[in-house]
Short mmCIF file of C-alpha atoms and ligand atoms in Angstrom, two decimals:
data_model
loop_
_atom_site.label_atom_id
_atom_site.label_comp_id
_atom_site.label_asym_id
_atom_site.label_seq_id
_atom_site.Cartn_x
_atom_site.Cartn_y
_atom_site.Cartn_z
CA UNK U 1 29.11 9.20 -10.56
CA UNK U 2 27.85 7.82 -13.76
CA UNK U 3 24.47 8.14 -14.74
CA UNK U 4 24.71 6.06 -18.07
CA UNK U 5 22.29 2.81 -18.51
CA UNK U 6 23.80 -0.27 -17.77
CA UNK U 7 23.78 -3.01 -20.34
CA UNK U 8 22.60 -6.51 -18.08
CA UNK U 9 23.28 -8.96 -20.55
CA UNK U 10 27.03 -7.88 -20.40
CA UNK U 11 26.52 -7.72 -16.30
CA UNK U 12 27.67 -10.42 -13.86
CA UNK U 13 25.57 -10.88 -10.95
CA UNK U 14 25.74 -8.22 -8.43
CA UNK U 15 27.39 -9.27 -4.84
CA UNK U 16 27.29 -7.69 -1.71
CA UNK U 17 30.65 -7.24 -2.43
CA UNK U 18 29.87 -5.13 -5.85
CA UNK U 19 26.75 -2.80 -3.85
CA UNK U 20 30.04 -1.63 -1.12
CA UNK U 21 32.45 -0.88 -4.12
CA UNK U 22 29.00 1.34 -5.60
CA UNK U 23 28.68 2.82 -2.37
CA UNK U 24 32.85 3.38 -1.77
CA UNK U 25 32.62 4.56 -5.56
CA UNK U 26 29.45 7.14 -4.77
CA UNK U 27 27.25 4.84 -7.58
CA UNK U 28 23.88 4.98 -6.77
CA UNK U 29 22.24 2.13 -6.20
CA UNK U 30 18.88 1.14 -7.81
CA UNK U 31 16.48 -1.34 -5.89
CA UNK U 32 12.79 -2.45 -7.11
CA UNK U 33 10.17 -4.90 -5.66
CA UNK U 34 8.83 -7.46 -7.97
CA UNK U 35 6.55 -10.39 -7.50
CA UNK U 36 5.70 -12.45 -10.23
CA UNK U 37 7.87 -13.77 -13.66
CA UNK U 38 7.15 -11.11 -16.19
CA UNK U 39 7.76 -8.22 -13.87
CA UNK U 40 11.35 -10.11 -13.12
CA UNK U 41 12.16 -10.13 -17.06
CA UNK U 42 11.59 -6.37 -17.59
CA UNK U 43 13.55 -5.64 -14.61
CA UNK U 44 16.19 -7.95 -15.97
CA UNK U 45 16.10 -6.51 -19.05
CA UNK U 46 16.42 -2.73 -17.60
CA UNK U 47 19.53 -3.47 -15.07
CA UNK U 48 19.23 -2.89 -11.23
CA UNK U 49 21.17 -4.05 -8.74
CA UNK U 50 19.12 -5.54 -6.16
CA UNK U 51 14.97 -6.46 -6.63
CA UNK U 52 13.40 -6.99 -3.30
CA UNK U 53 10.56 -9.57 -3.47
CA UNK U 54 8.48 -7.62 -0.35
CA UNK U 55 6.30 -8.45 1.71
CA UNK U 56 4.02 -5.32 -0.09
CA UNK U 57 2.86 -8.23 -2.18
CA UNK U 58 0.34 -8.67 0.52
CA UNK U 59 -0.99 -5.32 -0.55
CA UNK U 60 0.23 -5.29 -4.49
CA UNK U 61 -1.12 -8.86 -5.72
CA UNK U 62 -2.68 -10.55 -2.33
CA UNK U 63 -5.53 -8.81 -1.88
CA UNK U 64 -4.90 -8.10 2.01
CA UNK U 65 -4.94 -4.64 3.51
CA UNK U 66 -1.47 -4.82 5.51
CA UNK U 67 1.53 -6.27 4.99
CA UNK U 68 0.93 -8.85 8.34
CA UNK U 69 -1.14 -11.68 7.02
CA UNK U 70 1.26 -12.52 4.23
CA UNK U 71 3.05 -16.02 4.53
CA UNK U 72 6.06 -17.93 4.47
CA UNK U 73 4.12 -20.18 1.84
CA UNK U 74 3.25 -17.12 -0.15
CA UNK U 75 6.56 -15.67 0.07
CA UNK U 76 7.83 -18.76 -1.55
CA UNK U 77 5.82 -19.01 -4.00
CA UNK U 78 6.40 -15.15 -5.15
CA UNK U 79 10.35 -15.20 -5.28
CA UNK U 80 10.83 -18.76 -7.03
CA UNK U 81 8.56 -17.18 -9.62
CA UNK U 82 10.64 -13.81 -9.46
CA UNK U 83 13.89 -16.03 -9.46
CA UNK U 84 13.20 -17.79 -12.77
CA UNK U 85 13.07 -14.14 -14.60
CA UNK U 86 16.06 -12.41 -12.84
CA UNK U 87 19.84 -13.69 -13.14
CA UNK U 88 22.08 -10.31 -12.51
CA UNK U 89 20.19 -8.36 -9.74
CA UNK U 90 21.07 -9.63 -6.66
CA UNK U 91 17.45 -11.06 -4.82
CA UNK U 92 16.35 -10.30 -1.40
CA UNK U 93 12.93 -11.03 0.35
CA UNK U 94 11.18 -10.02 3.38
CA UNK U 95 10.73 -12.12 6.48
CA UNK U 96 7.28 -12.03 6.43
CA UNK U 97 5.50 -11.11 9.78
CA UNK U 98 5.58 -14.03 12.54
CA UNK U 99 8.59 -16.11 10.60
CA UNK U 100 11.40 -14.49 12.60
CA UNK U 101 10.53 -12.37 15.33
CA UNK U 102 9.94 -15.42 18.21
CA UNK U 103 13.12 -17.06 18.25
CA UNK U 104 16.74 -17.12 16.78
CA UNK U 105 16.31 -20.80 15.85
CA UNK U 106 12.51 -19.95 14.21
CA UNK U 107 14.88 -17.06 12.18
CA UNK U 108 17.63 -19.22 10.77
CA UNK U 109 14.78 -21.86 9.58
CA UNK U 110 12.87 -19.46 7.45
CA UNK U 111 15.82 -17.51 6.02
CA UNK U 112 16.90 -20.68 5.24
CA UNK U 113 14.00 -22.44 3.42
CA UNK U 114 13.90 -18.78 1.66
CA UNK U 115 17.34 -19.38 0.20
CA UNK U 116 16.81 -23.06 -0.10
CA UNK U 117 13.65 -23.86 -1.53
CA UNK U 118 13.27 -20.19 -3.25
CA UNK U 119 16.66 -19.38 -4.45
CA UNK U 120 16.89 -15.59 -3.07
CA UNK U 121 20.31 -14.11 -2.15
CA UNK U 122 19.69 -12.56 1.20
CA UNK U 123 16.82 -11.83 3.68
CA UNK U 124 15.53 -8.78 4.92
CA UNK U 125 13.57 -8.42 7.98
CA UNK U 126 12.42 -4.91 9.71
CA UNK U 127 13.08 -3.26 12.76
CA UNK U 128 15.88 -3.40 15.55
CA UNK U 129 15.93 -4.73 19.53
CA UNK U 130 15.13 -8.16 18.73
CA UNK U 131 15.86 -8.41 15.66
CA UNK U 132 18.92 -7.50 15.59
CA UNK U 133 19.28 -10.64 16.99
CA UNK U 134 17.54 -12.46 14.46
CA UNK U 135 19.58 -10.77 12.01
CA UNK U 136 23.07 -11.86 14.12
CA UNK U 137 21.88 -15.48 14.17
CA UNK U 138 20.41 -15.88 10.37
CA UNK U 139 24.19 -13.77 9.30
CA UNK U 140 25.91 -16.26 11.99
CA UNK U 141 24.00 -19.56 9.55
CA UNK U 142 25.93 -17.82 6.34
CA UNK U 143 22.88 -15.70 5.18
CA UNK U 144 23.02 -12.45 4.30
CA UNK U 145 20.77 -10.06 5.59
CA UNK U 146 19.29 -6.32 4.99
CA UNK U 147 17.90 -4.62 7.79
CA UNK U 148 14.97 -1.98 7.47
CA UNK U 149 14.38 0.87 10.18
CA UNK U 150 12.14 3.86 10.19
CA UNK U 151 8.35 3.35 9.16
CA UNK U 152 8.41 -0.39 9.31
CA UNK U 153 5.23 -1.63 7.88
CA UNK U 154 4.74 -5.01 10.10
CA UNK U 155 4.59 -3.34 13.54
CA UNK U 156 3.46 0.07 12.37
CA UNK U 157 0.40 0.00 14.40
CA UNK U 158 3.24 -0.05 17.44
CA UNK U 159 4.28 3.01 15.70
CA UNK U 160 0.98 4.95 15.28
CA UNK U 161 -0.11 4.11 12.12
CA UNK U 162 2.00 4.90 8.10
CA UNK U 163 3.29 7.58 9.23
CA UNK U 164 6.87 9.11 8.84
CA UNK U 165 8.79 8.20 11.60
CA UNK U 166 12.28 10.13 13.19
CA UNK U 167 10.71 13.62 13.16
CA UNK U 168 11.56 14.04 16.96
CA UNK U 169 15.03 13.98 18.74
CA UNK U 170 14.06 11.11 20.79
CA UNK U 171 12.11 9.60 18.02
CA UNK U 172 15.34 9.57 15.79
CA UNK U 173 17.60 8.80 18.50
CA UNK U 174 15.70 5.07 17.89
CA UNK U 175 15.66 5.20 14.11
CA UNK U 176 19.99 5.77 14.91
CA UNK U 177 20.13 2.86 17.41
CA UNK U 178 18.08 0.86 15.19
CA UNK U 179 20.35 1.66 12.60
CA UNK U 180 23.27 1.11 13.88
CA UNK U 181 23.16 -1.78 16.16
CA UNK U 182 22.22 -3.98 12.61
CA UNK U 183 25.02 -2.20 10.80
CA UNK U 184 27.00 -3.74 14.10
CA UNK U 185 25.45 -6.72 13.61
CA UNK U 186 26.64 -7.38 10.15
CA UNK U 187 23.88 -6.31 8.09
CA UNK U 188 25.06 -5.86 4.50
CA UNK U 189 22.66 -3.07 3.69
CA UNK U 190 19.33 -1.21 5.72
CA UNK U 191 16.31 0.13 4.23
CA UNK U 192 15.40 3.67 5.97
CA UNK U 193 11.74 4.67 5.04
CA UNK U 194 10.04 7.57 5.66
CA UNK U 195 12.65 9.40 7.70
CA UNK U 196 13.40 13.25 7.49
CA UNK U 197 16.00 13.43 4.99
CA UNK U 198 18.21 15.29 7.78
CA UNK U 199 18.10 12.99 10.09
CA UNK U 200 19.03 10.37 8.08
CA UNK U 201 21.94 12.37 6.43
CA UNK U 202 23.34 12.31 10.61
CA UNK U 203 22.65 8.13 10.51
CA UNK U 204 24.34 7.42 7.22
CA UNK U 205 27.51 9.33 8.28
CA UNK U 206 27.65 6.50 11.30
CA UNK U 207 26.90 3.49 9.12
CA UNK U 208 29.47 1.43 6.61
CA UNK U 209 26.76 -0.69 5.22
CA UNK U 210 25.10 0.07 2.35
CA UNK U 211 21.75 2.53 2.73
CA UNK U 212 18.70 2.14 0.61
CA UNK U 213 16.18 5.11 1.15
CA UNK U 214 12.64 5.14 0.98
CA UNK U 215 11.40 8.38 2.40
CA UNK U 216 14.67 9.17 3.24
CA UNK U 217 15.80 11.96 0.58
CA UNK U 218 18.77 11.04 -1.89
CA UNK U 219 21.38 11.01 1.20
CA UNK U 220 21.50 7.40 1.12
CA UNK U 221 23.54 4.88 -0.88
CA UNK U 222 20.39 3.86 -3.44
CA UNK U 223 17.11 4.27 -3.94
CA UNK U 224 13.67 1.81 -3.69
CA UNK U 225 10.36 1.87 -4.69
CA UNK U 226 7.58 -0.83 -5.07
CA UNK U 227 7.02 -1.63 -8.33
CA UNK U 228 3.30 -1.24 -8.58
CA UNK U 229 3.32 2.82 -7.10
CA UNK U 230 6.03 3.30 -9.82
CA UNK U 231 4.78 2.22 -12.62
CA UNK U 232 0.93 2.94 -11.50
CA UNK U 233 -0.58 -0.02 -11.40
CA UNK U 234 -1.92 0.62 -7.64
CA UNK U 235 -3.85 3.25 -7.23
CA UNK U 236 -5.59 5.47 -4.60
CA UNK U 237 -3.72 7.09 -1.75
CA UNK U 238 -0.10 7.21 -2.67
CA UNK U 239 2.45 7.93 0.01
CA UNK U 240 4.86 11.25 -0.40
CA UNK U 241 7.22 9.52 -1.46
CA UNK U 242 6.28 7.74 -4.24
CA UNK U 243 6.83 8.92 -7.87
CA UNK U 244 4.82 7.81 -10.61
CA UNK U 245 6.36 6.88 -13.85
CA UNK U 246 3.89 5.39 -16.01
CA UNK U 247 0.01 4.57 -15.73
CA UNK U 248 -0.23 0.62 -16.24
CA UNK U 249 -3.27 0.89 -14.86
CA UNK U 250 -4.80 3.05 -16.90
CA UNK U 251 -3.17 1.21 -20.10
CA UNK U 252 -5.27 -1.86 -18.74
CA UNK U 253 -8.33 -0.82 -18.20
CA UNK U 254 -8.17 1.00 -22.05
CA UNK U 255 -6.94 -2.59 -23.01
CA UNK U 256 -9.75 -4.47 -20.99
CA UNK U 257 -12.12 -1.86 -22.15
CA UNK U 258 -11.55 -2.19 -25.84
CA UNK U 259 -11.61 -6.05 -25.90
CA UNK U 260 -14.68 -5.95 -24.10
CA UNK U 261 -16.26 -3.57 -26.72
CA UNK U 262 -14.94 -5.28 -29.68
CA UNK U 263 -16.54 -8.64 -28.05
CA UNK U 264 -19.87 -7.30 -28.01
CA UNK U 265 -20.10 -5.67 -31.31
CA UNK U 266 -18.63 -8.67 -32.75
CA UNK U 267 -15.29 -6.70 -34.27
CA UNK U 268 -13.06 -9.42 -32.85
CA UNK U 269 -11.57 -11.85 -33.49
CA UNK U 270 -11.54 -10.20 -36.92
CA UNK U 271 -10.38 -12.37 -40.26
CA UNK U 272 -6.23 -12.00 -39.10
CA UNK U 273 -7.15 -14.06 -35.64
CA UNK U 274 -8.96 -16.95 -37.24
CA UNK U 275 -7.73 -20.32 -38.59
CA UNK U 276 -8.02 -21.36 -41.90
CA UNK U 277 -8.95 -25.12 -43.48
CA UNK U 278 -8.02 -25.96 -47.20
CA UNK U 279 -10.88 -26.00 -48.66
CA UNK U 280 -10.68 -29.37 -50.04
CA UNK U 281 -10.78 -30.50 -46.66
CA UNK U 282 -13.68 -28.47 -45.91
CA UNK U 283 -15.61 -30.06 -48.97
CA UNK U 284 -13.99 -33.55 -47.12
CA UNK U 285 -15.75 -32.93 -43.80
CA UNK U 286 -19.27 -31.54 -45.65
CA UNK U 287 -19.85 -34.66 -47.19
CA UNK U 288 -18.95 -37.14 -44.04
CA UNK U 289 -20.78 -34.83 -41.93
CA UNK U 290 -24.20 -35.27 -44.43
CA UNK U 291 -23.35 -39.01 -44.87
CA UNK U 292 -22.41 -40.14 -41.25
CA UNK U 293 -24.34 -40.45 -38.24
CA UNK U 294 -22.03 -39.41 -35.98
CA UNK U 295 -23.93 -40.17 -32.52
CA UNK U 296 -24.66 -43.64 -33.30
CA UNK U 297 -20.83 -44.43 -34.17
CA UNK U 298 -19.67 -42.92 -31.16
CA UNK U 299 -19.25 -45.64 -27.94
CA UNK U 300 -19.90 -44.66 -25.04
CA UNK U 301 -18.10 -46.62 -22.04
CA UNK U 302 -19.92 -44.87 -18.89
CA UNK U 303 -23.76 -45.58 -17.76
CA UNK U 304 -25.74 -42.74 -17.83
CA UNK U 305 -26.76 -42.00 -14.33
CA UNK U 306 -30.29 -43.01 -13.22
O1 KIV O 1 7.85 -4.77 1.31
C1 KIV O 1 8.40 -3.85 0.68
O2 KIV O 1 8.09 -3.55 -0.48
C2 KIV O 1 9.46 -3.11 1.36
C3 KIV O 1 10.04 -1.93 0.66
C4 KIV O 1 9.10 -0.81 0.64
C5 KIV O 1 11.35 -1.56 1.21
O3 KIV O 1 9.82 -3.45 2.44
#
């Protein structure tokens, strides 16, 4: 297992084909979220092999407090602006909630329209029992799809709140059905969150597609995180789970903070951030400025309003 960077621009585009040879080959895989053009290019630039465009942008850049009200228009909207920054990753984005779970038909039109009208590579959607379906039929119309079991954020009110999930025999026995009936399926890869890590050491051993932990421990075939709990850009209550790498935040608010000084003491824009005129054409303007009347040359096409 090599842990040496990877150099994108000499990358081709990762395949589903590429994330089974990593996972034959014991390569860990590395997954992000992203949700907007700039975020896309830095990933780009780094190297991963998949970026997820989640439905945590709900959270991350919507404004809502779940993960439910987030749309298929918003969804769209997201990826085709993470699809213009990212070429070698391969892209993925979540079903949002309500644009899969009602019908096989309602599944294959949004996973579609996804691909179509936003470019991504595959779909992910969360949970098992029905969806599995959903998964079978979207997979069955050419797409590919990831599957995510566990703590699934869009019905975890079903499940008792955020909480881990798979911390009982029986409630593990589900996470493993779950699991494996969308590995059955034809899922390429499944996103276990916030599962023991020894339970899901048992599930991996009974899956051949591709595992991507969250909460899960390092047992699984690669890694995700959402973007903004990485790098610290969201902030108050973080889940175990997450690690923090950087504080963009806090880099942000020193930037905003500065400016905002600087503004009111009058320090900027300081001499570097202004234009300059030749002053021959300053002298120019002077002496039409005293000589003109500017107002009554000016015509006016409109009637003033009464
Ligand atoms: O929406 C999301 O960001 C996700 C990941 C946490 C897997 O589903």
């Amino acid at each position: 297992m090599s842990s040496a960077k990877r150099s994108p621009q000499d990358q081709p585009p990762v395949t589903i084909n590429r994330l089974a040879e990593m996972k034959a080959n014991g390569e860990k895989i590395a997954m992000i979220t992203a949700y907007d053009f700039p975020s896309a290019g830095v990933i780009e630039e780094v190297g991963v092999e998949i970026v997820l465009v989640g439905d945590s942008a709900a959270n991350c850049v919507l404004g809502y407090d779940s993960t439910v009200p987030v749309g298929m228009d918003e969804m769209t909207i997201l990826t085709k602006a993470v699809r213009r920054g990212i070429s070698t990753p391969l892209l993925v984005v979540d079903l949002p909630f309500g644009s899969y779970e009602a019908s096989n038909e309602l599944a294959i039109t949004s996973a579609q329209r996804l691909v179509k009208e936003a470019g991504c590579d595959a779909v992910k959607l969360e949970g098992g029992g029905a969806s599995v379906d959903r998964a079978s039929a979207i997979i069955g119309a050419g797409i590919p799809v990831m599957g995510h079991v566990g703590l699934t954020p869009q019905t975890a009110t079903a499940l008792g709140g955020m909480k881990a999930q798979g911390r009982t025999a029986d409630q593990a026995i589900k996470v493993a059905e779950d699991a494996i009936t969308l590995d059955h399926a034809g899922c390429f890869a499944i996103v276990i969150e916030a599962v023991p890590q020894a339970v899901v050491e048992m599930i991996v051993e009974k899956i051949d597609a591709v595992t991507i932990g969250i909460g899960a421990g390092n047992v699984t075939s690669g890694q995700v995180l959402v973007l903004h709990d990485l790098v610290g850009i969201n902030d108050g209550h973080m889940a175990k789970f997450v690690k923090r790498y950087a504080d963009v935040r806090g880099e942000m608010k020193r930037g905003v903070e500065s400016y905002v000084d600087e503004v009111r003491s009058g320090a900027f824009p300081a001499a570097e951030h202004v234009y300059s005129v030749e002053p021959a054409e300053l002298e120019r303007l002077r002496q039409r400025l005293d000589r003109e009347d500017l107002e009554s040359n000016y015509s006016w096409d409109w009637e003033p309003l009464a």
